[in-house]
XYZ file of C-alpha atoms in Angstrom:
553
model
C -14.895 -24.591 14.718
C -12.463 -24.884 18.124
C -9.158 -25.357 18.585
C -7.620 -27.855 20.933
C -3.483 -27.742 19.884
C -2.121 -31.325 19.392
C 1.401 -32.704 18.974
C 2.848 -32.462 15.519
C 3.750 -35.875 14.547
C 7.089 -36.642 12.164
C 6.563 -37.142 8.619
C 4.362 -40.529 8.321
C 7.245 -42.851 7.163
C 5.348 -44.318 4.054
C 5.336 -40.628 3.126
C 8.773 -39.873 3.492
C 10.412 -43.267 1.610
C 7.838 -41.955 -1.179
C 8.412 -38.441 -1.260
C 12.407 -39.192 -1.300
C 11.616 -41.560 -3.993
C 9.893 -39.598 -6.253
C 12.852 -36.499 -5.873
C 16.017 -38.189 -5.623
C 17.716 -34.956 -6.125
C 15.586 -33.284 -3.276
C 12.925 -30.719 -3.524
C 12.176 -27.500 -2.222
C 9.475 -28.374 0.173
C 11.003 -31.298 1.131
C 14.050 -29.662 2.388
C 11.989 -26.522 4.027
C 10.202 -29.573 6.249
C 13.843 -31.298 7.078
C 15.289 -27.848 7.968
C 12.856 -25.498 9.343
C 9.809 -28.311 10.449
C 6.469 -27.697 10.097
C 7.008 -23.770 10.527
C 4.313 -22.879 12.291
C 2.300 -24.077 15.663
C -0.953 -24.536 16.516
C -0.565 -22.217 19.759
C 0.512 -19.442 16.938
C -3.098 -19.241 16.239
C -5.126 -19.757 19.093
C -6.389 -16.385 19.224
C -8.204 -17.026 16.313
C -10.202 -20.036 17.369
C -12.929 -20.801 20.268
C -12.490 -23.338 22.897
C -15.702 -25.307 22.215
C -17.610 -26.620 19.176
C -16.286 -28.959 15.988
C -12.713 -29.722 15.701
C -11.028 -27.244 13.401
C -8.862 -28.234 10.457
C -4.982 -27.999 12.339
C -3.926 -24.425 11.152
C -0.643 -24.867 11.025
C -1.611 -26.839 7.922
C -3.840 -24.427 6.785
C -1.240 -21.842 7.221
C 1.019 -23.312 5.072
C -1.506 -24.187 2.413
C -2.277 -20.564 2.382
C 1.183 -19.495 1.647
C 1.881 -22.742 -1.102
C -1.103 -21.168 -2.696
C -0.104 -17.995 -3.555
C 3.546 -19.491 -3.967
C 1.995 -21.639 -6.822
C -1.327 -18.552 -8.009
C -3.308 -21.775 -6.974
C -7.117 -21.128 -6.493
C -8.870 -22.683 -3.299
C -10.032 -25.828 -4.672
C -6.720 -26.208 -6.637
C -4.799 -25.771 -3.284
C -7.367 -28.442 -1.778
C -6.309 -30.712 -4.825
C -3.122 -30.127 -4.356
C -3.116 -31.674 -0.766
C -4.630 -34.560 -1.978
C -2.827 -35.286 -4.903
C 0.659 -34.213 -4.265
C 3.601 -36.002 -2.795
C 5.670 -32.912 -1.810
C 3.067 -31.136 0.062
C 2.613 -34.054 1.742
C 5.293 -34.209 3.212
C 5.608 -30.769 4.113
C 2.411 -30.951 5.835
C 3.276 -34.343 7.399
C -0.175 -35.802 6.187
C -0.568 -39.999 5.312
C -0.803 -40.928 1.869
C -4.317 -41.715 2.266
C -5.417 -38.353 4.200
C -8.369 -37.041 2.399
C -8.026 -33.388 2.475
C -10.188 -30.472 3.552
C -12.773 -29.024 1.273
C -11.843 -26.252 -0.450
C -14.234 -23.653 1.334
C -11.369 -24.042 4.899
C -9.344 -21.735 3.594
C -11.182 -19.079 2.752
C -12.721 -19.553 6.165
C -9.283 -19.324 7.925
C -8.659 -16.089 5.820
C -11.342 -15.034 7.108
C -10.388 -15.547 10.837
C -6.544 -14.108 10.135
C -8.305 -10.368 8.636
C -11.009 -10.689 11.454
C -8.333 -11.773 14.218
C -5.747 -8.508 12.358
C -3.425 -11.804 12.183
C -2.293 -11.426 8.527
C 1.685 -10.257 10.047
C 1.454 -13.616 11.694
C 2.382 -15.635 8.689
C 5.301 -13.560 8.269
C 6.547 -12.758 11.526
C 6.467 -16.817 12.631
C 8.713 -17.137 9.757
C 11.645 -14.744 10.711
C 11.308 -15.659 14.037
C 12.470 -18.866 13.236
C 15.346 -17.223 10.560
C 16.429 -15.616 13.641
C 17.108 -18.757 15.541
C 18.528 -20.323 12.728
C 21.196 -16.941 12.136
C 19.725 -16.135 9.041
C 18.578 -12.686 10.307
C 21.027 -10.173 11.481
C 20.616 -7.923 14.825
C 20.509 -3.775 13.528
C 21.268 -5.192 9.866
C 20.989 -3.119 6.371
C 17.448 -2.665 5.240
C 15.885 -1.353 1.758
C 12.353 -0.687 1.011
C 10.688 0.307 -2.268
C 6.621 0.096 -3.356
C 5.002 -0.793 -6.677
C 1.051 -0.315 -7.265
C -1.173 -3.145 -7.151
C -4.418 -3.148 -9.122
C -8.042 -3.596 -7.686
C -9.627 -6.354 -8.336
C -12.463 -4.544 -10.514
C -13.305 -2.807 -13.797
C -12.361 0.989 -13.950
C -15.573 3.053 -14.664
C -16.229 6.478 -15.826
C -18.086 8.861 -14.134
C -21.294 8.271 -15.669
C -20.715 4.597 -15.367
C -19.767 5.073 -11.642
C -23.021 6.848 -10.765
C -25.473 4.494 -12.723
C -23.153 1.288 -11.337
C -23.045 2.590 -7.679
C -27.272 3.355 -7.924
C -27.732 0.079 -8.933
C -25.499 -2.053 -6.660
C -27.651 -0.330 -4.004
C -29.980 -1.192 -5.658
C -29.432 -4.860 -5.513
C -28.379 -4.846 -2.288
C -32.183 -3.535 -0.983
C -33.411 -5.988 -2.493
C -31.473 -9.025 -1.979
C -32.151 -8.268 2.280
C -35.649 -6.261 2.226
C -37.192 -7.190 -1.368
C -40.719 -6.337 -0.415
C -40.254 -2.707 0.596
C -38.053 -1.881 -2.099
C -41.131 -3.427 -4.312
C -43.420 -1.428 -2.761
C -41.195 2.004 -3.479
C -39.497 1.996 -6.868
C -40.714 3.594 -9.632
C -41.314 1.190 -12.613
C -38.630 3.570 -14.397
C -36.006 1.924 -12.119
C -35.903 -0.821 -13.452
C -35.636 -0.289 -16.812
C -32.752 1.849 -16.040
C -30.576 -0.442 -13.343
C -32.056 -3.750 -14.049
C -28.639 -4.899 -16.168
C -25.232 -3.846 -15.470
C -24.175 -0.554 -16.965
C -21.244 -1.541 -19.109
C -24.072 -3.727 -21.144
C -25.898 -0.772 -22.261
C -25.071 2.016 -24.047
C -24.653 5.247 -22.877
C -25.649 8.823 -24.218
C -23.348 10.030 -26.948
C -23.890 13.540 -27.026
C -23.092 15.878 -24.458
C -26.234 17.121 -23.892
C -27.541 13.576 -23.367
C -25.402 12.587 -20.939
C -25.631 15.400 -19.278
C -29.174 14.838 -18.829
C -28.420 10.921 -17.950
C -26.283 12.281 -15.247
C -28.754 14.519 -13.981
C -31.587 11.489 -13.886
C -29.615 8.991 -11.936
C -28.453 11.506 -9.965
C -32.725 12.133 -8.911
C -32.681 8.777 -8.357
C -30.164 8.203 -6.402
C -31.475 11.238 -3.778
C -34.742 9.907 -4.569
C -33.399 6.356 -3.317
C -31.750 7.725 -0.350
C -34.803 10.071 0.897
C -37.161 7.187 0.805
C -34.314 4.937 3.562
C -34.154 8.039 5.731
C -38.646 8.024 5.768
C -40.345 6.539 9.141
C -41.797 3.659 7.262
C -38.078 2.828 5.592
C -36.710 -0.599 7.727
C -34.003 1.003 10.125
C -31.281 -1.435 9.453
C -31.654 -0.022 5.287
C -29.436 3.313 6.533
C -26.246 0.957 7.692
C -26.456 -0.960 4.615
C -23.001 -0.852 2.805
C -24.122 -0.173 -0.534
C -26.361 2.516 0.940
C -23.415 4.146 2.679
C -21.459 4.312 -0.429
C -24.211 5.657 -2.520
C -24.634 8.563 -0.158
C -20.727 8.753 -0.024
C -20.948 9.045 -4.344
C -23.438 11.524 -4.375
C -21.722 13.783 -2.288
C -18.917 13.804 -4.203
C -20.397 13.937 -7.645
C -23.973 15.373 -7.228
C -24.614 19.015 -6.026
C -28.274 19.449 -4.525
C -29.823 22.884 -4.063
C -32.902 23.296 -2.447
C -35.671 25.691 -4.096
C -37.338 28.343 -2.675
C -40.773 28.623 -1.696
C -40.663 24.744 -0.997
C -39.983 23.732 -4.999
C -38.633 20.366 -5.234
C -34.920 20.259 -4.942
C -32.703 20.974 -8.212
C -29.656 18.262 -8.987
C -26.797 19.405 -10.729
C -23.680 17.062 -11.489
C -20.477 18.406 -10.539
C -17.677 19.247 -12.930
C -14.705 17.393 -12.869
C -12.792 19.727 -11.477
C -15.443 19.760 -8.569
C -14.711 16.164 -8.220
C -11.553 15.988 -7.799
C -11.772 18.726 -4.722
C -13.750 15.989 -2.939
C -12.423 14.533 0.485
C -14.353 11.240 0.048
C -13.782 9.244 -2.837
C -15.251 6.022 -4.347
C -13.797 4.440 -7.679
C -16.184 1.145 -7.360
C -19.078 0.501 -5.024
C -17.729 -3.007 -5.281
C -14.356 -2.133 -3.534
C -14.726 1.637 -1.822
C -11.159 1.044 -0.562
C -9.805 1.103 -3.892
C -8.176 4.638 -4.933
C -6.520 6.217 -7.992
C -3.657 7.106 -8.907
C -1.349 9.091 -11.074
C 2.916 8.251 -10.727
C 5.575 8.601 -13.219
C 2.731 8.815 -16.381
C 1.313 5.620 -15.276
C -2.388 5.688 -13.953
C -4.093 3.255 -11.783
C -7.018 2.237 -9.398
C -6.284 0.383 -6.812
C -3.341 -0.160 -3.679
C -0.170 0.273 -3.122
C 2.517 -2.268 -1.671
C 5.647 -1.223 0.174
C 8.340 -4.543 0.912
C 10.718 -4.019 2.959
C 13.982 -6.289 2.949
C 17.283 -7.419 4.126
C 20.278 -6.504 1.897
C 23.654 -7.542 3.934
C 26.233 -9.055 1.579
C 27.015 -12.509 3.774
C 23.255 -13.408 4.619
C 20.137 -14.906 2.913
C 17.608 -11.240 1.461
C 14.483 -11.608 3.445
C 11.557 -9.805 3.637
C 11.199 -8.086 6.643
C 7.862 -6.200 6.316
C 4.658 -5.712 4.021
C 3.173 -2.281 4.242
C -0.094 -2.002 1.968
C -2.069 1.233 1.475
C -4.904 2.824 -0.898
C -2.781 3.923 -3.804
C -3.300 8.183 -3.217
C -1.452 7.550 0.318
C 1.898 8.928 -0.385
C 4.797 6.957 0.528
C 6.320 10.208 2.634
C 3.381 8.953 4.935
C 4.623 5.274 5.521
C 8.401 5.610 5.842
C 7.229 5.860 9.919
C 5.070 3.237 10.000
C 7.169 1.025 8.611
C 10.078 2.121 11.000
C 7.372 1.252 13.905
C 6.580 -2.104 12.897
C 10.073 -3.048 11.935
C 11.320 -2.118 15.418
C 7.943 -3.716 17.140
C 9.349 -6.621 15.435
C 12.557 -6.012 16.990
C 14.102 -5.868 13.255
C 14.914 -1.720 12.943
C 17.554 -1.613 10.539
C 20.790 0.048 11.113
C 21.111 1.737 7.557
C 17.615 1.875 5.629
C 18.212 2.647 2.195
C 15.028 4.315 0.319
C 13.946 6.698 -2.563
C 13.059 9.879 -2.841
C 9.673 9.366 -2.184
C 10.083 8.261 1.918
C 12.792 11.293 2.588
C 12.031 14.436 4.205
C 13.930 16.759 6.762
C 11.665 15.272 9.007
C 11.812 11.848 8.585
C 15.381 12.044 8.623
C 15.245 13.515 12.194
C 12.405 11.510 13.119
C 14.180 8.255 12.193
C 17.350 8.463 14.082
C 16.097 10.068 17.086
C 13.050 7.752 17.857
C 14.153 4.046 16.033
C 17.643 4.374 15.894
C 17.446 4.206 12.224
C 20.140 5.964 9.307
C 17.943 6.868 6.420
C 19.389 6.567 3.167
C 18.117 8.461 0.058
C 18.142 11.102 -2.139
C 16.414 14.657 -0.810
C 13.881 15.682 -2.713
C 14.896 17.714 -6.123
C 14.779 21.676 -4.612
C 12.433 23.142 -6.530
C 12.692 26.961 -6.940
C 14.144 28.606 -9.906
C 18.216 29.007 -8.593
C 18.713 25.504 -8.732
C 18.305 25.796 -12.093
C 20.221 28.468 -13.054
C 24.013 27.672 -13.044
C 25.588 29.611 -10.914
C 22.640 30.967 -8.970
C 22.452 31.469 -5.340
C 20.219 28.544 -3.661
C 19.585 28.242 -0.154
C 22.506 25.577 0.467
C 24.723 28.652 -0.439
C 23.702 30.713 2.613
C 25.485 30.538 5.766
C 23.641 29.755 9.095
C 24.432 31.215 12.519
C 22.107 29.313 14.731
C 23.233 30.590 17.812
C 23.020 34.361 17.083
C 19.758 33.398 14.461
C 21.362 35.335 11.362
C 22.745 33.756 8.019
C 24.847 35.144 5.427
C 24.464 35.453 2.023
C 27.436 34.490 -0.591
C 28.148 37.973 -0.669
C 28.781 38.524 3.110
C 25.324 40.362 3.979
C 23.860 39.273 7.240
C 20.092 38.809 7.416
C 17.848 41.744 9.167
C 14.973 39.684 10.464
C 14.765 36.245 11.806
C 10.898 35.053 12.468
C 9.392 32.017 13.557
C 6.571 30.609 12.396
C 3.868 27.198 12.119
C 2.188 25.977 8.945
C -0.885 24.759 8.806
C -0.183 20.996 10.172
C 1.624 22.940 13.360
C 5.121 22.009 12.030
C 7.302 24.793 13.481
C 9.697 26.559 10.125
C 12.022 29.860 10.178
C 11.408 32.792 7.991
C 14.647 34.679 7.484
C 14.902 38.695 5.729
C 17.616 40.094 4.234
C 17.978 43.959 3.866
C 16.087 45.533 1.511
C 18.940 48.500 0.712
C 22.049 46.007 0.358
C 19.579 43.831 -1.878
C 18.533 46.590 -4.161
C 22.325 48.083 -4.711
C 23.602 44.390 -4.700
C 25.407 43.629 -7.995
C 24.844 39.864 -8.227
C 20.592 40.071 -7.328
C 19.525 38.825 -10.872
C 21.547 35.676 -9.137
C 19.262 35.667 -6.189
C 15.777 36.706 -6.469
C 13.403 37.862 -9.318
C 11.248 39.976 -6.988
C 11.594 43.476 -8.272
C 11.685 45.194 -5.036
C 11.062 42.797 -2.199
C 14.854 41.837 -0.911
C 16.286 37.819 -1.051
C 13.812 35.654 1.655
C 14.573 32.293 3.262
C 12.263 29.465 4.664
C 14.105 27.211 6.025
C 13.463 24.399 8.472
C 14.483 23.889 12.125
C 18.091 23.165 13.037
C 18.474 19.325 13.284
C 16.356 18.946 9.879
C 18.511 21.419 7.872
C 21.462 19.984 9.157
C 20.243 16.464 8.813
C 18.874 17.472 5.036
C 22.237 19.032 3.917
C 24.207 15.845 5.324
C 21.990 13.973 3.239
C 22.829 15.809 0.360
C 26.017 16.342 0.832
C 26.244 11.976 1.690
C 25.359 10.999 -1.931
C 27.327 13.061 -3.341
C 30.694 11.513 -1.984
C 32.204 8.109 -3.563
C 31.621 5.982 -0.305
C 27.634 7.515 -0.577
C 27.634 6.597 -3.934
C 28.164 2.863 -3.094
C 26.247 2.620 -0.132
C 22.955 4.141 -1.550
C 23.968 1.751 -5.354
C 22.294 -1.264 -3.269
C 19.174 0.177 -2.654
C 18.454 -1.102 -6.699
C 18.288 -4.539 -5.174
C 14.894 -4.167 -4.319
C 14.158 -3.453 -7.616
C 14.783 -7.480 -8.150
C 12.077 -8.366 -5.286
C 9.439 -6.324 -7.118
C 10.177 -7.963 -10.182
C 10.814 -11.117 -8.858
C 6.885 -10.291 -6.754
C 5.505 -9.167 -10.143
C 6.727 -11.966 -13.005
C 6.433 -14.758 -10.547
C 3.562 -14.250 -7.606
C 1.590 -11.601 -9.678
C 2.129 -8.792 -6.598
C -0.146 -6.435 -9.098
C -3.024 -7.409 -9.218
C -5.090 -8.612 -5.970
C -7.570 -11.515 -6.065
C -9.253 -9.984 -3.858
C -11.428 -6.448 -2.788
C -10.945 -3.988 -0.220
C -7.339 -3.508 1.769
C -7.432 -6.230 4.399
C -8.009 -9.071 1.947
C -5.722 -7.348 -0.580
C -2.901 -6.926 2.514
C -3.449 -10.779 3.452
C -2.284 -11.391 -0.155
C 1.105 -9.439 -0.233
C 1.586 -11.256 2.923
C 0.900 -14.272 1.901
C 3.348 -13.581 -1.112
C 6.240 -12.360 1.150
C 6.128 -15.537 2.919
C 6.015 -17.482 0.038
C 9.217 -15.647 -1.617
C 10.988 -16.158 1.740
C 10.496 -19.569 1.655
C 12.105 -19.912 -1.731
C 14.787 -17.359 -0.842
C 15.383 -20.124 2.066
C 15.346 -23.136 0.090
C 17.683 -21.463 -2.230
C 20.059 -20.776 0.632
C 19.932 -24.346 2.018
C 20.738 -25.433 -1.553
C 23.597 -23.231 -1.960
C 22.304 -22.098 -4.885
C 23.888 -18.138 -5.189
C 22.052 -15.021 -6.334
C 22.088 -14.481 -10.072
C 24.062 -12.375 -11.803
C 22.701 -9.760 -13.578
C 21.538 -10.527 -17.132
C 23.635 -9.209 -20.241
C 23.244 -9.725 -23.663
C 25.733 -11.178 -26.038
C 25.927 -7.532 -28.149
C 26.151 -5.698 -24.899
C 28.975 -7.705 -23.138
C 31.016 -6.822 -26.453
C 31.264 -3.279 -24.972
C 33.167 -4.717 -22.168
């Protein structure tokens, strides 16, 4: 398919006197099209497109079909139907009342050019380029950001189901590209073993049993694996995907010891605690992507989705940035790349108000110094034993003199040794002594350490981190913090909004790029009614009280 850009053309007229016919009162998409046009161009994805061949399918239409889709959890050939059928996306898309449509199949196809092209931010950013034009977008605004986990697209297995499911994908995949080796090799065992799927047959009971299942896939699988590796194996069988993430599995849950005096190999299967040591993990050979989870009680295989958002009082909420991950990335780890991309956008917030989870001493530095960016959010809980002791000496209680490197403890004893040191990521930290003979005699040590001997030590972290982490501290604790960091729970309405009405929590789709397109695709979509909304005049809703709880008032 090629792309040669034409000239969008005005709603057909015999369109338009319908479409106003048919919604008096107006209508969401009807107003989007009189206020912000077509939204996007052509020329927005050229990249994606060769010069020569058939004429593509415009994508500025497909664009917007894309995002109506997931605005409406419309399939592909309900979106196609949709275009044909429908008066309102008509008009949005400026089509005749006669146009035929596309098939159904288009769209996937231009997903598949937007994750192959690394175009997915393209639906979004088009969108607040135009808010910007249209002063719906503010310059250094007030940002918030939270995440909620999104669920892979595929059934959670046990170990034992894992191994015997990821054996036979292989499996299937062999034989689907090179059927007559794989005939020539397997045992006849094989295929009494992974001919159905391993949720429809039943499993060892007994310990012992399954124990010895384990074992027998797991001399398969290396079995499986030794014979791709042999001379007479096709070459192309070791880049196979299912391959990779067979030998990927085994590693992780299979432990293979060679005999000596050339005995045949012995297979053991790990023990969970084994597993969970691994560096490489796999929780579906039908999305390897896909990782789990445990947060706040709640378990999980699957993603994670960060949305970023405006939150200034006098202006439309938009969402500013989509950040998805494998769940077991920790959101500490994308409060930077989200800063990147939101000032790559040229959108970095003035105030970013966050949780817990995206604050460190680091970050706050980090942040200011390199983006321009105030971090909002609560330091993490300190977690040694004074803080929960009333009355107990913590570090905050210490006095620093950076200049002459000593601090002072609350009862006026200056430290005796002042080291400096790197952990094991290189991060530079301060390791601070106190004297041994004041903190043996001291009166008030049950206050400060529990070490029977050894005197009061401090770790603490460079100078602009400490200072930045106390002024965090100390910020929330004041009235005006108080406020400030109170409309961070605004995002809380996005995710919910994301979750009842777009279904942000579970992805149609497998592995992160697809699954990333999605909570694009979503953003857009809840822009576009945030927009509408606005254009309507229609205000944010109040927050919902019951009739028994607004008697309290």
């Amino acid at each position: 398919m090629s792309l040669h850009p034409n000239l969008i053309e005005p709603v057909p007229k015999q369109t338009a006197q319908i479409a106003h016919a048919a919604f008096p009162k107006g209508s969401p998409y009807l107003a989007l099209r009189d206020e912000l046009g077509t939204l996007y161009r052509d020329d927005d994805f050229s990249t994606l497109f060769p010069a020569n061949g058939q004429p593509a399918f415009p994508p500025w239409r497909l664009a917007l079909v894309t995002i109506l889709q997931f605005r409406e959890s419309l399939s592909d050939r309900q979106a196609a139907e949709a275009v044909r059928a429908r008066i309102d996306w008509k008009y949005l898309l400026g089509l005749e009342l006669a146009d035929p449509g596309f098939d159904f199949s288009v769209l996937c196809e231009f997903r598949a050019r937007l994750i192959a092209g690394e175009a997915e931010m393209q639906l979004l950013e088009v969108l607040l380029g135009q808010c910007r034009q249209l002063g719906l977008l503010k310059e250094r605004g007030r940002q918030r950001t939270d995440s909620t986990h999104v669920l892979a697209s595929v059934r959670v297995l046990g170990r034992l189901e894992l191994v015997g499911e990821t054996l036979r994908a292989a499996l299937n995949e062999i034989a689907n590209i090179e059927p007559e080796w794989l005939y020539s090799v397997a045992p006849k065992a094989w295929y009494e073993r992974y001919s159905r799927r391993v949720e429809d047959s039943r499993l060892p009971q007994t310990n012992q049993k399954r124990e010895s299942y384990a074992q027998t896939v797991g001399e398969d699988g290396f079995a499986l694996l030794d014979l791709v590796e042999t001379a007479e194996a096709p070459a192309k069988l070791r880049h196979f995907q299912q391959v990779a993430i067979l030998r990927t599995a085994w590693a992780r849950h299979y432990v293979r010891d060679e005999q000596p005096a050339g005995g045949s190999p012995s297979v053991r299967f790990k023990t969970n605690h084994e597993v969970s040591q691994a560096d490489e993990k796999v929780e579906s050979p039908y999305d390897p992507e896909a990782r789990y989870r445990g947060k706040s009680g709640m378990h999980w295989t699957g993603y994670m989705v960060h949305i970023s958002e405006t939150c200034d009082e006098d202006s439309v909420h938009l969402i500013t940035h989509v950040h998805t991950t494998p769940a077991d990335v920790h959101e500490a780890m994308c409060t930077e790349s989200i800063h990147k991309a939101l000032a790559d956008k040229g959108l970095p917030p003035r105030e970013h108000l966050v949780d817990a989870g995206y604050v460190s001493a680091e970050l706050l530095v980090r942040s200011r110094v390199h983006y321009g960016i105030d971090l909002v959010g609560p330091a993490r809980v300190n977690p040694t034993w004074q803080s929960k002791v009333e009355g107990a000496y913590t570090g905050e209680r210490f006095k620093i003199d950076w200049e002459q490197r000593v601090a002072y403890c609350p009862q006026g004893v200056a430290s005796a040794v002042w080291r400096d040191y790197n952990n094991a990521e290189g991060k530079p930290y301060h390791l601070v002594y106190f004297p041994k003979a004041e903190c043996q005699a001291c009166q008030a040590r049950t206050l400060c350490t529990q070490a029977k001997q050894q005197p009061r030590r401090l770790r603490l972290h460079p100078r602009p981190e400490h200072e930045a982490l106390h002024a965090a501290r100390q910020r929330l604790k004041s009235e005006e913090g108080e406020r400030l960091y109170a409309q961070r729970a605004g995002v809380e309405g996005t995710l919910s909004q994301g979750v009842r009405s777009f279904g942000v929590r579970h992805t149609r789709y497998r592995r992160l790029a697809k699954t990333h397109l999605q909570q694009v695709a979503t953003a857009v979509a809840i822009n576009l009614d945030r927009i509408a909304a606005w254009l309507a005049g229609r205000p944010l809703a109040a927050t919902r009280t019951s009739h028994f709880a607004a008697l309290a008032a």
